[in-house]
Structure formats: C-alpha cells, structure tokens
Coordinates of C-alpha atoms in Angstrom, one line a residue:
X1 CA -0.1 0.2 -0.1
X2 CA 3.0 2.3 1.0
X3 CA 4.6 1.6 -2.5
X4 CA 1.4 2.6 -4.4
X5 CA 0.9 5.7 -2.3
X6 CA 4.7 6.7 -3.1
X7 CA 4.1 5.9 -6.9
X8 CA 1.0 8.0 -6.9
X9 CA 2.7 10.8 -5.2
X10 CA 5.7 10.6 -7.5
X11 CA 3.4 10.8 -10.6
X12 CA 1.7 13.8 -8.8
X13 CA 4.9 15.7 -8.4
X14 CA 6.1 15.0 -11.9
X15 CA 2.9 16.3 -13.1
X16 CA 3.1 19.4 -11.1
X17 CA 6.7 19.9 -12.3
X18 CA 5.6 19.6 -15.8
X19 CA 2.6 22.1 -15.4
X20 CA 5.1 24.6 -13.7
X21 CA 7.6 24.3 -16.6
X22 CA 5.0 24.8 -19.2
X23 CA 3.4 27.7 -17.4
X24 CA 6.6 29.4 -17.1
X25 CA 7.7 28.9 -20.8
X26 CA 4.4 30.0 -22.1
X27 CA 4.7 33.3 -20.1
X28 CA 8.0 33.8 -21.6
X29 CA 6.7 33.2 -25.2
X30 CA 4.0 35.7 -24.5
X31 CA 6.2 38.4 -23.2
X32 CA 8.9 37.8 -26.1
X33 CA 6.3 37.9 -28.9
X34 CA 4.4 40.8 -27.3
X35 CA 7.8 42.8 -27.5
X36 CA 8.0 41.8 -31.1
X37 CA 4.3 42.9 -31.8
X38 CA 5.3 46.5 -30.2
X39 CA 8.5 47.0 -32.2
X40 CA 6.8 45.9 -35.5
X41 CA 3.8 48.2 -34.9
X42 CA 6.1 51.2 -34.3
X43 CA 8.2 50.3 -37.4
X44 CA 5.1 50.0 -39.5
X45 CA 3.9 53.2 -38.4
X46 CA 7.1 55.1 -39.2
X47 CA 7.3 53.4 -42.7
X48 CA 3.6 53.4 -43.7
X49 CA 3.8 56.5 -45.6
X50 CA 7.1 55.7 -47.3
X51 CA 7.9 53.5 -50.4
X52 CA 10.8 51.1 -50.2
X53 CA 13.0 51.5 -53.2
X54 CA 13.7 48.1 -54.3
X55 CA 13.2 48.6 -57.9
X56 CA 10.7 46.2 -59.4
X57 CA 13.2 43.3 -60.0
X58 CA 16.5 41.9 -58.5
X59 CA 18.4 42.5 -61.5
X60 CA 16.9 46.1 -62.2
X61 CA 15.6 45.7 -65.8
X62 CA 12.2 45.0 -66.1
X63 CA 9.1 47.5 -65.7
X64 CA 6.6 46.9 -63.0
X65 CA 4.2 44.2 -64.0
X66 CA 1.7 41.4 -62.9
X67 CA -1.0 41.0 -60.6
X68 CA 0.1 43.2 -57.5
X69 CA 1.1 46.1 -59.8
X70 CA -2.3 45.8 -61.4
X71 CA -4.0 46.0 -58.2
X72 CA -1.7 48.9 -57.1
X73 CA -2.8 50.8 -60.3
X74 CA -6.4 49.8 -59.6
X75 CA -6.2 51.5 -56.2
X76 CA -5.0 54.8 -57.9
X77 CA -1.4 54.2 -57.4
X78 CA -1.6 54.9 -53.7
X79 CA 0.8 52.5 -52.0
X80 CA -0.9 52.9 -48.5
X81 CA -4.0 51.4 -49.8
X82 CA -2.1 48.4 -51.1
X83 CA -0.2 48.3 -47.7
X84 CA -3.6 48.1 -45.8
X85 CA -4.8 45.2 -48.4
X86 CA -1.7 43.0 -47.8
X87 CA -1.7 43.8 -44.0
X88 CA -5.3 42.7 -43.7
X89 CA -4.7 39.7 -45.9
X90 CA -1.6 38.6 -44.0
X91 CA -3.6 39.0 -40.7
X92 CA -6.4 36.9 -42.1
X93 CA -4.0 34.3 -43.4
X94 CA -2.1 33.9 -40.1
X95 CA -5.4 33.7 -38.1
X96 CA -6.8 30.9 -40.5
X97 CA -3.5 28.9 -40.3
X98 CA -3.2 29.1 -36.7
X99 CA -6.8 28.2 -36.1
X100 CA -6.6 25.4 -38.5
X101 CA -3.4 24.0 -36.9
X102 CA -4.5 24.8 -33.3
X103 CA -7.6 22.7 -33.6
X104 CA -6.0 19.6 -34.6
X105 CA -7.1 16.9 -32.0
X106 CA -4.5 16.1 -29.3
X107 CA -4.0 12.5 -27.9
X108 CA -6.9 13.1 -25.6
X109 CA -9.2 13.6 -28.6
X110 CA -9.5 17.4 -27.9
X111 CA -8.0 20.1 -30.0
X112 CA -6.3 23.2 -28.3
X113 CA -9.6 25.0 -28.8
X114 CA -8.4 28.4 -28.2
X115 CA -10.6 31.4 -28.1
X116 CA -10.5 33.8 -31.3
X117 CA -8.6 36.3 -29.2
X118 CA -5.6 33.9 -28.9
X119 CA -5.5 33.3 -32.6
X120 CA -5.7 37.1 -33.4
X121 CA -2.7 37.7 -30.9
X122 CA -0.9 34.8 -32.9
X123 CA -1.5 36.2 -36.1
X124 CA -0.2 39.6 -34.9
X125 CA 3.0 37.6 -34.0
X126 CA 3.5 36.2 -37.5
X127 CA 2.5 39.6 -39.0
X128 CA 5.2 41.5 -37.3
X129 CA 7.9 39.2 -38.0
X130 CA 10.3 41.9 -39.4
X131 CA 11.0 40.4 -42.7
X132 CA 7.4 39.6 -43.4
X133 CA 6.5 43.3 -42.3
X134 CA 9.0 44.5 -44.9
X135 CA 7.1 42.6 -47.6
X136 CA 3.7 43.8 -46.5
X137 CA 4.8 47.4 -46.9
X138 CA 6.1 47.0 -50.4
X139 CA 4.7 47.2 -53.8
X140 CA 5.9 43.7 -54.7
X141 CA 4.3 40.2 -54.7
X142 CA 6.1 38.6 -51.9
X143 CA 3.5 39.5 -49.1
X144 CA 0.6 38.0 -51.0
X145 CA 2.8 35.1 -51.9
X146 CA 3.5 34.4 -48.1
X147 CA -0.2 34.9 -47.3
X148 CA -1.5 32.5 -50.0
X149 CA 1.0 29.9 -48.8
X150 CA -0.3 29.9 -45.3
X151 CA -4.0 29.9 -46.4
X152 CA -2.9 26.8 -48.6
X153 CA -1.5 25.0 -45.7
X154 CA -4.6 25.8 -43.5
X155 CA -7.1 24.4 -46.2
X156 CA -5.0 21.2 -46.6
X157 CA -4.9 20.8 -42.7
X158 CA -8.7 21.2 -42.5
X159 CA -9.1 18.8 -45.7
X160 CA -7.0 16.2 -44.3
X161 CA -8.1 16.3 -40.6
X162 CA -11.6 17.9 -40.7
X163 CA -14.3 16.2 -38.5
X164 CA -18.0 15.7 -38.8
X165 CA -20.3 13.2 -40.5
X166 CA -19.1 11.1 -43.6
X167 CA -21.3 13.0 -46.0
X168 CA -20.6 16.3 -44.6
X169 CA -16.8 15.4 -44.3
X170 CA -16.5 14.5 -47.8
X171 CA -18.0 17.6 -49.0
X172 CA -16.0 19.7 -46.8
X173 CA -12.7 17.9 -47.8
X174 CA -13.2 18.4 -51.5
X175 CA -14.2 22.2 -50.8
X176 CA -11.2 22.8 -48.7
X177 CA -8.8 20.8 -51.2
X178 CA -10.2 22.8 -54.1
X179 CA -9.4 26.0 -52.1
X180 CA -5.8 24.8 -51.3
X181 CA -5.3 24.1 -55.0
X182 CA -6.6 27.7 -55.9
X183 CA -4.2 29.4 -53.2
X184 CA -1.2 27.3 -54.4
X185 CA -1.8 28.1 -58.1
X186 CA -2.1 31.9 -57.3
X187 CA 1.0 31.6 -55.1
X188 CA 3.1 30.0 -58.0
X189 CA 1.7 32.7 -60.4
X190 CA 3.1 35.4 -58.1
X191 CA 6.3 33.5 -57.4
X192 CA 6.9 33.4 -61.2
X193 CA 6.2 37.2 -61.5
X194 CA 8.5 38.0 -58.6
X195 CA 11.2 35.9 -60.0
X196 CA 10.7 37.0 -63.7
X197 CA 14.3 38.3 -64.2
X198 CA 15.8 35.3 -62.7
X199 CA 13.6 33.3 -64.9
X200 CA 14.5 34.9 -68.1
X201 CA 18.3 35.1 -67.2
X202 CA 19.0 31.9 -65.8
X203 CA 16.6 29.0 -64.5
X204 CA 13.9 29.7 -67.3
X205 CA 16.5 28.4 -69.8
X206 CA 15.9 24.9 -68.5
X207 CA 17.1 22.5 -65.8
X208 CA 20.6 22.3 -67.2
X209 CA 21.1 26.3 -67.0
X210 CA 19.8 26.2 -63.5
X211 CA 22.4 23.5 -62.5
X212 CA 25.1 25.4 -64.2
X213 CA 24.3 28.6 -62.2
X214 CA 23.8 26.5 -59.0
X215 CA 27.1 24.6 -59.3
X216 CA 29.3 26.4 -61.8
X217 CA 28.8 30.1 -61.2
X218 CA 31.0 30.6 -58.0
X219 CA 34.0 28.9 -59.9
X220 CA 33.1 29.6 -63.5
X221 CA 36.5 31.4 -64.3
X222 CA 38.7 28.8 -62.5
X223 CA 36.8 25.8 -64.0
X224 CA 37.1 26.8 -67.7
X225 CA 40.6 25.0 -67.9
X226 CA 38.8 21.6 -67.2
X227 CA 36.1 22.1 -69.8
X228 CA 36.3 20.2 -73.2
X229 CA 37.5 22.2 -76.1
X230 CA 34.0 22.4 -77.6
X231 CA 32.7 24.1 -74.4
X232 CA 35.5 26.5 -74.2
X233 CA 34.9 27.6 -77.8
X234 CA 31.4 28.5 -77.0
X235 CA 32.4 31.2 -74.4
X236 CA 35.0 34.0 -74.4
X237 CA 37.4 34.8 -71.5
X238 CA 35.7 38.3 -71.2
X239 CA 32.3 36.8 -71.0
X240 CA 33.3 34.5 -68.1
X241 CA 35.1 37.3 -66.2
X242 CA 32.0 39.3 -66.4
X243 CA 30.0 36.5 -65.1
X244 CA 32.0 36.3 -61.8
X245 CA 31.1 39.9 -60.8
X246 CA 27.5 38.9 -59.7
X247 CA 25.1 35.9 -60.0
X248 CA 23.0 37.6 -62.5
X249 CA 25.8 38.1 -64.9
X250 CA 25.7 34.1 -65.4
X251 CA 23.1 35.2 -67.9
X252 CA 26.0 36.4 -70.2
X253 CA 27.5 33.0 -70.4
X254 CA 24.4 31.0 -70.7
X255 CA 23.1 33.3 -73.4
X256 CA 26.4 33.1 -75.3
X257 CA 26.2 29.4 -75.2
X258 CA 22.5 29.3 -76.2
X259 CA 23.3 31.5 -79.3
X260 CA 26.3 29.5 -80.4
X261 CA 25.5 25.9 -79.5
X262 CA 21.6 26.1 -80.5
X263 CA 20.2 22.6 -79.6
X264 CA 23.4 21.6 -77.8
X265 CA 23.1 24.5 -75.4
X266 CA 21.5 22.0 -72.5
X267 CA 24.4 19.6 -73.0
X268 CA 26.9 22.5 -72.6
X269 CA 25.2 23.6 -69.4
X270 CA 25.3 20.1 -68.0
X271 CA 29.0 19.7 -68.7
X272 CA 29.6 23.0 -66.8
X273 CA 27.6 21.7 -63.8
X274 CA 29.3 18.3 -63.9
X275 CA 32.8 19.8 -64.1
X276 CA 32.2 22.0 -61.1
X277 CA 30.6 19.1 -59.1
X278 CA 33.5 17.0 -59.9
X279 CA 36.1 19.4 -58.6
X280 CA 34.4 21.4 -56.0
X281 CA 31.6 19.1 -54.4
X282 CA 32.1 19.9 -50.8
X283 CA 32.0 23.7 -51.5
X284 CA 28.9 23.3 -53.5
X285 CA 27.2 21.1 -50.9
X286 CA 28.0 23.7 -48.4
X287 CA 26.5 26.4 -50.2
X288 CA 23.4 24.4 -51.1
X289 CA 22.9 23.7 -47.4
X290 CA 23.4 27.2 -46.4
X291 CA 20.7 28.4 -49.0
X292 CA 18.6 25.8 -47.9
X293 CA 18.7 26.9 -44.3
X294 CA 18.5 30.5 -45.4
X295 CA 15.2 29.9 -47.1
X296 CA 13.8 27.6 -44.4
X297 CA 14.8 29.6 -41.3
X298 CA 16.4 32.9 -42.3
X299 CA 16.8 34.8 -39.0
X300 CA 19.3 32.0 -37.9
X301 CA 21.8 32.8 -40.6
X302 CA 20.8 36.6 -41.1
X303 CA 24.1 37.9 -39.3
X304 CA 26.3 35.7 -41.5
X305 CA 24.5 36.8 -44.8
X306 CA 24.7 40.3 -43.7
X307 CA 28.4 40.2 -43.2
X308 CA 28.7 38.8 -46.6
X309 CA 30.4 35.6 -45.3
X310 CA 30.0 32.1 -46.9
X311 CA 28.1 33.1 -50.1
X312 CA 26.5 35.7 -52.0
X313 CA 22.8 36.6 -51.4
X314 CA 20.4 39.6 -51.9
X315 CA 20.2 40.0 -48.1
X316 CA 22.6 43.0 -47.8
X317 CA 20.5 45.0 -50.5
X318 CA 17.3 44.0 -48.9
X319 CA 18.4 44.9 -45.5
X320 CA 19.8 48.4 -46.7
X321 CA 16.5 49.1 -48.3
X322 CA 14.4 48.2 -45.1
X323 CA 16.6 50.5 -42.8
X324 CA 16.5 53.4 -45.1
X325 CA 13.9 55.5 -43.3
X326 CA 14.5 54.3 -39.7
X327 CA 18.0 53.0 -39.5
X328 CA 18.4 52.8 -35.7
X329 CA 15.0 51.4 -35.1
X330 CA 15.2 49.0 -37.9
X331 CA 18.6 47.7 -36.4
X332 CA 17.1 47.0 -32.9
X333 CA 14.0 45.5 -34.4
X334 CA 15.7 42.9 -36.7
X335 CA 18.4 42.0 -34.1
X336 CA 15.7 41.6 -31.4
X337 CA 13.6 39.3 -33.6
X338 CA 16.4 37.2 -34.9
X339 CA 17.5 36.6 -31.4
X340 CA 14.0 35.9 -30.4
X341 CA 13.5 33.7 -33.2
X342 CA 16.2 31.3 -32.0
X343 CA 15.0 31.5 -28.4
X344 CA 11.4 30.9 -29.2
X345 CA 12.4 27.8 -31.1
X346 CA 14.1 26.5 -28.0
X347 CA 11.1 27.4 -25.8
X348 CA 8.7 25.6 -28.4
X349 CA 11.0 22.5 -28.3
X350 CA 10.8 22.4 -24.5
X351 CA 7.2 22.5 -24.5
X352 CA 6.7 20.0 -27.1
X353 CA 9.2 17.6 -25.1
X354 CA 6.9 18.2 -21.9
X355 CA 3.8 17.3 -23.8
X356 CA 5.5 14.4 -25.4
X357 CA 6.5 13.1 -21.8
X358 CA 2.9 13.6 -20.6
X359 CA 1.6 11.8 -23.7
X360 CA -0.4 14.7 -25.0
X361 CA 0.7 14.9 -28.5
X362 CA -1.8 13.2 -31.0
X363 CA -1.1 11.5 -34.1
X364 CA -3.1 14.3 -36.1
X365 CA -0.7 16.9 -34.5
X366 CA 2.2 15.0 -35.6
X367 CA 0.9 14.2 -39.2
X368 CA 0.0 17.9 -39.5
X369 CA 3.3 19.2 -38.6
X370 CA 5.0 16.6 -40.9
X371 CA 2.7 17.9 -43.8
X372 CA 3.7 21.5 -43.2
X373 CA 7.4 20.4 -43.0
X374 CA 7.4 18.4 -46.1
X375 CA 5.8 21.2 -48.1
X376 CA 8.2 23.7 -46.6
X377 CA 11.1 21.6 -47.4
X378 CA 9.9 21.2 -50.9
X379 CA 9.5 25.0 -51.4
X380 CA 13.0 25.6 -49.9
X381 CA 14.7 23.0 -52.1
X382 CA 13.0 24.6 -55.2
X383 CA 14.4 28.1 -54.5
X384 CA 17.7 26.7 -53.5
X385 CA 18.2 24.8 -56.7
X386 CA 17.2 27.6 -59.0
X387 CA 20.9 29.0 -59.0
X388 CA 23.8 30.2 -56.9
X389 CA 23.9 33.7 -55.2
X390 CA 20.1 34.3 -55.8
X391 CA 19.1 33.7 -52.1
X392 CA 16.3 36.2 -51.3
X393 CA 14.6 35.9 -48.0
X394 CA 11.4 37.7 -49.3
X395 CA 10.7 34.4 -51.2
X396 CA 9.9 32.3 -48.4
X397 CA 9.1 34.5 -45.3
X398 CA 6.2 32.2 -44.8
X399 CA 8.6 29.3 -43.8
X400 CA 10.1 31.3 -41.1
X401 CA 6.5 32.1 -39.9
X402 CA 5.9 28.5 -39.7
X403 CA 8.5 28.2 -36.9
X404 CA 7.1 31.0 -35.0
X405 CA 3.6 29.4 -35.4
X406 CA 5.1 26.4 -33.7
X407 CA 6.0 28.4 -30.7
X408 CA 2.6 30.2 -30.6
X409 CA 0.7 27.1 -30.7
X410 CA 2.8 25.4 -28.1
X411 CA 2.2 28.2 -25.7
X412 CA -1.6 28.1 -26.6
X413 CA -1.8 24.3 -25.6
X414 CA -0.1 24.9 -22.2
X415 CA -2.5 27.8 -21.5
X416 CA -5.8 26.1 -21.8
X417 CA -4.8 22.6 -20.2
X418 CA -4.8 20.6 -23.3
X419 CA -1.2 20.7 -23.9
X420 CA 1.9 20.5 -21.7
X421 CA 0.3 22.1 -18.7
X422 CA -2.5 19.8 -18.6
X423 CA -3.1 17.6 -15.5

C-alpha cells in the first residue's frame, strides 16, 4: 500500500513540475512575442507613408508588371491602400492557419480549442515578423505569396483532419482541397512574377542552365581550364570574367552558349555543372545547405549573410532598403527578432518535449506538422536549386513564420490545459 502511495505521489509531483515548466515557458513566449508586436507596430507606423526603393526586380531591368502592380494601379497608385490590403490579408491568413493547426486533435481527442482572441494575437506575432513586415509594406508580390502559402496549408490541414459526419466530411474535404489548389496556383503565379528576371536570365532556360548556375557560377572562371575544347569555344574569357562579378551575370555566359550551341546548349550547361561538381563538391554542398537553411529559417543565418560571409545573396541589399527610413529602429527591431526567433524555437522544443512526456501529442498533430514540414522543405529546395547567389529571404518569409507558429501554438496548448500544462 505504501509503494502504491509513493508511486502516486511521485506521478503527482512529476505532473506538477511539468505544469510549472509549461506555465513559465508559456509566459516567456507571450512576453517575447508581445515585445516583437510592439516593435513591429512602431516600425510599421514610421514606414507606412514611405515607399521602399527595391526597384521592381532583383536585376533591375524590367518594368513593374503582374497581379500586384495591377492591383496597385487599380487602387489609384496609392501605396498605402495596397499596404492596408496586404496587411489585412496577411492577418487573415495567419489567423486562418493558426486556427486550423491549433484545432488539430490532441491525444486526448480534444484540440487546443483556443478562443479567437488567442489566434488574433498569434496572427499579430506572424504579421510583425520583421522580414514579413517589410514585404507587407512594399509594392511587390512577396506579401501575397506568403499569405497564400499559409492559406493553402490551412485548407490542406482542414481537408485532411476535418471532422463531422461522413457525407459532410466528404463535401468539406473536397471544398478545402479545391481552395488549397487555388491558393497554391495563385502563389505560384506570383512567385513566377517575382522571379521573372531570374527566370529570363537563368533558370527559365531549363534545368541544365539552373544546374550550371547552381554549381558552376561560383567557380566558373577557374573551371574553364577543365572544360572540353568544344565548351571553351562557346564562351570567351571576357564573358566568363564578367559572369564572376555577380550571380545575375551568369546570364551572359548562358546566353552566349545558347546562341552559339543552339540545340546543344543543354548539354553544354550540364558539362559546366558536372565539371564544377567533380572539382568542388564539398564547396557546392556547403553552399546548397546554407541556401536551404536561409530559405527555411532565415533569421538563424541573417548575421552571416549580412556580413557577406559564406556566399552571395540579396540580403544586404534588402536590409539596406528596409533600414533606409528608420535605421536605428530597424537595427534594434531586426536584431531583437532574430535573437527571439532562436529563443522561441528552443522554448517551443521544450514545450513539445513536456507534452510528449505527458503523452499529450496526438497523431493528427504529428501528421499535420509533418505535412507542413514536407511542403516547406520542397519549397525551400525549389528555390535553393534555381541557382547560386540568388538567395532572397522575401521569397520564403512564410517558412520562417511556420517556426513562429509552432511556438505560438505550443504556448496555447499549455494555456488551456490541453497541452503540456494539462493535468
């Protein structure tokens, strides 16, 4: 009888410790995100009447075009009206995603079941992520791209894990899948518009050209001595030297090969990629890994990119545009949020561990997280393999927001007793 009592008391003390850890962690997450919301609101107010001078494309050659610019023109060419539309759409998309993910059934069969106020607060957390906020206050497609991506994931989660009767469930799933497809198609259209210059210059020439850019550009000048005589005849030293100045100049080499080789251009592109892979595989793999990490969780490597170490990217230029009108505030805002991003991932992992030890993580939650991770990984891989030196965090701000959503939802589970903090 004494052993049973001791075992029961031990389980009670263990559960009490879990609840205490979860409660403290949730409060830290709430304070950290609320500070981010405050900084983001101030930055938004200061920059709301400004126009960020990105130019329309990364390579600075095309005129404004596409869906977003058409909407901008329809709104009278007033950027603030477009900003309001993008902010509202992003707030809605964040709310929709958090509510869909937060209502996935836990092991007890109960979802988190948070109130609307919690999901609204969580949506503000995603909205004020600094690199997302920069996109929301720009006349470019990146804000809508990220919002559509989150909406697509929310509809997929509802389609796969929705409840209700069989007949109602079937209709609901088909409806949600249709909406997910629509959001995905629209996001792809906007992504093609956002990357129109890179498409015309590099990866739009085919998989071979993308591989040549991805693998051969960083060492194209040094590799020329290892090419076949036929390939060397397709390019001049001047063209190769110009290509080394910046990733976009790889277009000079690719275009020269296309003009001179005709139908044999793809074979020439492949030879360039294969030569670089054979000679510099470790370097190429390292650059690919850094790019993939940058697209998937950008705040973790922002300091490295800003210093220009490891590899080329658009980060320096994008950040200079962001800090143009409020440099001191932008510096504090970005540094804090990058630091907080790493912290909240650790806190989210702690909450998940506590819930796992308590047996509170349900199969739908694991599968839902896996579905989001898989789609996010495919998106990161697609952008990574389009070419070297083209890393642009604006393309995948939604992937970083997914990590933030993990922390937000983990804290929500602890709050209402259905997660780590539950008895």
